[in-house]
Amino acid sequence: MQTNPTGSIAAGVDRDELDRHISGIYRDVASEAARDLHFPTGRPLAEALGYPAELLDRLPANAVNSFAGVGYHLGLARLLPGERVLDLGSGSGMDVFAAALHVGPRGSVTGVDITPEQLAKSERLRHSTHVSFRCARIEELPFEDGSFDAVISNGVVNLSADKRGAFAEAARVLRPGGRLALADIVTNRQIVARTACQADLWAACIAGASQSDLYLQDIASAGFELQAIQANPAYRFASERAQRTSERYGAHSVSLLALNPITT
């Protein structure tokens, strides 16, 4: 039975087709279009995952309405005033705007995404000069080495067909001693190739998910030192098809914190 090898472009996945599916789905998320999705969205999801209501109240409502994350990772990130933060796959900007409240005007938060509608929406909602958004792939970041104190991401790395490359880029743009805090979907069993080739399930955060131990290996291969990992049992897929697939492979949400070590 063929499975997806860790650290490589997944066999049988057409990257252009995958990009079209991802952009199409998240275009609808940005527009808050009424359509059946494989995953939940919006404020009820954010609250269920642990985002404090008082934090959500301070964020642009339209960004919260388009939230499509899989966990609450900002508690692990422990962002501090004045820090420089990068959000991988920033969507409509909810986590960027939340991070901006933590780092304050002396800090900065940059979000990267590939969906034009998400970027346009987040830019419309942006009202702070220390917040910015860029069009970029998480495997090819347009930033200098050591540009950030923290990298955050929520439900995005599983969408990448080159996870090892994404983690290597995160390590490259982090300063020594910087930290990676993310929430993502992982599995108990490897996804077989025939499932991985289904671009709509990949875009739904299931078919591209890595087996948990391989996911942690990819993080370690980038030089990160794992500090904490926790399950997010409140996250549930929305459609029956996604639920069946997630049950088959044991797909579930986790949040984790890893450090980019200081080398001597």
GROMACS .gro file of N, CA, C and O in nm, residues 18-33 35-39 41 68 115 117-118 159 199-205:
model
  136
   18LEU      N    1  -0.407   2.125  -0.670
   18LEU     CA    2  -0.421   2.145  -0.526
   18LEU      C    3  -0.435   2.294  -0.495
   18LEU      O    4  -0.521   2.335  -0.416
   19ASP      N    5  -0.352   2.378  -0.559
   19ASP     CA    6  -0.362   2.523  -0.537
   19ASP      C    7  -0.499   2.575  -0.576
   19ASP      O    8  -0.556   2.661  -0.508
   20ARG      N    9  -0.554   2.523  -0.686
   20ARG     CA   10  -0.687   2.569  -0.729
   20ARG      C   11  -0.793   2.533  -0.626
   20ARG      O   12  -0.882   2.614  -0.597
   21HIS      N   13  -0.786   2.411  -0.574
   21HIS     CA   14  -0.885   2.370  -0.474
   21HIS      C   15  -0.871   2.451  -0.346
   21HIS      O   16  -0.971   2.496  -0.289
   22ILE      N   17  -0.748   2.470  -0.302
   22ILE     CA   18  -0.726   2.547  -0.180
   22ILE      C   19  -0.776   2.690  -0.197
   22ILE      O   20  -0.850   2.743  -0.113
   23SER      N   21  -0.737   2.752  -0.308
   23SER     CA   22  -0.779   2.890  -0.332
   23SER      C   23  -0.930   2.901  -0.345
   23SER      O   24  -0.992   2.996  -0.296
   24GLY      N   25  -0.993   2.802  -0.412
   24GLY     CA   26  -1.137   2.805  -0.429
   24GLY      C   27  -1.211   2.793  -0.297
   24GLY      O   28  -1.305   2.868  -0.270
   25ILE      N   29  -1.168   2.699  -0.214
   25ILE     CA   30  -1.234   2.680  -0.086
   25ILE      C   31  -1.215   2.802   0.003
   25ILE      O   32  -1.311   2.853   0.064
   26TYR      N   33  -1.092   2.852   0.011
   26TYR     CA   34  -1.067   2.962   0.104
   26TYR      C   35  -1.111   3.096   0.048
   26TYR      O   36  -1.130   3.192   0.123
   27ARG      N   37  -1.136   3.104  -0.082
   27ARG     CA   38  -1.203   3.221  -0.138
   27ARG      C   39  -1.344   3.228  -0.083
   27ARG      O   40  -1.392   3.335  -0.043
   28ASP      N   41  -1.412   3.115  -0.076
   28ASP     CA   42  -1.547   3.112  -0.021
   28ASP      C   43  -1.547   3.139   0.129
   28ASP      O   44  -1.639   3.202   0.182
   29VAL      N   45  -1.443   3.092   0.198
   29VAL     CA   46  -1.431   3.121   0.341
   29VAL      C   47  -1.418   3.272   0.362
   29VAL      O   48  -1.481   3.331   0.450
   30ALA      N   49  -1.335   3.336   0.278
   30ALA     CA   50  -1.314   3.480   0.290
   30ALA      C   51  -1.442   3.558   0.266
   30ALA      O   52  -1.471   3.657   0.334
   31SER      N   53  -1.521   3.512   0.169
   31SER     CA   54  -1.645   3.582   0.135
   31SER      C   55  -1.761   3.542   0.224
   31SER      O   56  -1.872   3.595   0.210
   32GLU      N   57  -1.736   3.446   0.316
   32GLU     CA   58  -1.840   3.393   0.405
   32GLU      C   59  -1.957   3.338   0.325
   32GLU      O   60  -2.074   3.352   0.362
   33ALA      N   61  -1.922   3.276   0.210
   33ALA     CA   62  -2.025   3.221   0.122
   33ALA      C   63  -2.093   3.102   0.190
   33ALA      O   64  -2.029   3.021   0.258
   35ARG      N   65  -2.188   2.767   0.175
   35ARG     CA   66  -2.167   2.643   0.101
   35ARG      C   67  -2.125   2.536   0.200
   35ARG      O   68  -2.080   2.565   0.311
   36ASP      N   69  -2.144   2.412   0.160
   36ASP     CA   70  -2.107   2.301   0.247
   36ASP      C   71  -1.956   2.285   0.246
   36ASP      O   72  -1.895   2.264   0.140
   37LEU      N   73  -1.895   2.296   0.363
   37LEU     CA   74  -1.751   2.279   0.376
   37LEU      C   75  -1.723   2.154   0.458
   37LEU      O   76  -1.806   2.108   0.537
   38HIS      N   77  -1.603   2.100   0.440
   38HIS     CA   78  -1.562   1.985   0.519
   38HIS      C   79  -1.523   2.024   0.660
   38HIS      O   80  -1.505   1.937   0.746
   39PHE      N   81  -1.506   2.153   0.687
   39PHE     CA   82  -1.455   2.199   0.817
   39PHE      C   83  -1.540   2.314   0.868
   39PHE      O   84  -1.601   2.387   0.790
   41THR      N   85  -1.617   2.687   1.061
   41THR     CA   86  -1.556   2.820   1.054
   41THR      C   87  -1.626   2.913   1.153
   41THR      O   88  -1.730   2.881   1.209
   68ALA      N   89  -1.082   2.984   1.023
   68ALA     CA   90  -1.090   2.843   0.984
   68ALA      C   91  -0.974   2.764   1.044
   68ALA      O   92  -0.924   2.670   0.982
  115THR      N   93  -0.405   3.294  -0.118
  115THR     CA   94  -0.538   3.316  -0.173
  115THR      C   95  -0.564   3.466  -0.185
  115THR      O   96  -0.572   3.536  -0.084
  117GLU      N   97  -0.823   3.651  -0.240
  117GLU     CA   98  -0.939   3.704  -0.170
  117GLU      C   99  -0.916   3.714  -0.020
  117GLU      O  100  -0.965   3.806   0.046
  118GLN      N  101  -0.842   3.618   0.035
  118GLN     CA  102  -0.808   3.625   0.177
  118GLN      C  103  -0.717   3.744   0.204
  118GLN      O  104  -0.736   3.819   0.300
  159LEU      N  105  -0.169   2.156   0.468
  159LEU     CA  106  -0.203   2.183   0.329
  159LEU      C  107  -0.081   2.178   0.237
  159LEU      O  108  -0.096   2.172   0.116
  199ALA      N  109  -0.784   1.610  -0.415
  199ALA     CA  110  -0.746   1.748  -0.383
  199ALA      C  111  -0.847   1.817  -0.292
  199ALA      O  112  -0.810   1.901  -0.209
  200ASP      N  113  -0.975   1.781  -0.305
  200ASP     CA  114  -1.073   1.849  -0.219
  200ASP      C  115  -1.056   1.808  -0.074
  200ASP      O  116  -1.068   1.892   0.017
  201LEU      N  117  -1.023   1.680  -0.049
  201LEU     CA  118  -0.997   1.638   0.089
  201LEU      C  119  -0.864   1.692   0.139
  201LEU      O  120  -0.848   1.717   0.258
  202TRP      N  121  -0.768   1.709   0.049
  202TRP     CA  122  -0.641   1.772   0.089
  202TRP      C  123  -0.669   1.915   0.133
  202TRP      O  124  -0.623   1.959   0.239
  203ALA      N  125  -0.744   1.989   0.053
  203ALA     CA  126  -0.776   2.128   0.086
  203ALA      C  127  -0.862   2.138   0.212
  203ALA      O  128  -0.868   2.244   0.274
  204ALA      N  129  -0.926   2.029   0.249
  204ALA     CA  130  -1.008   2.027   0.370
  204ALA      C  131  -0.928   1.994   0.495
  204ALA      O  132  -0.985   1.974   0.601
  205CYS      N  133  -0.796   1.986   0.484
  205CYS     CA  134  -0.705   1.964   0.598
  205CYS      C  135  -0.697   1.818   0.643
  205CYS      O  136  -0.654   1.790   0.754
   0.00000   0.00000   0.00000
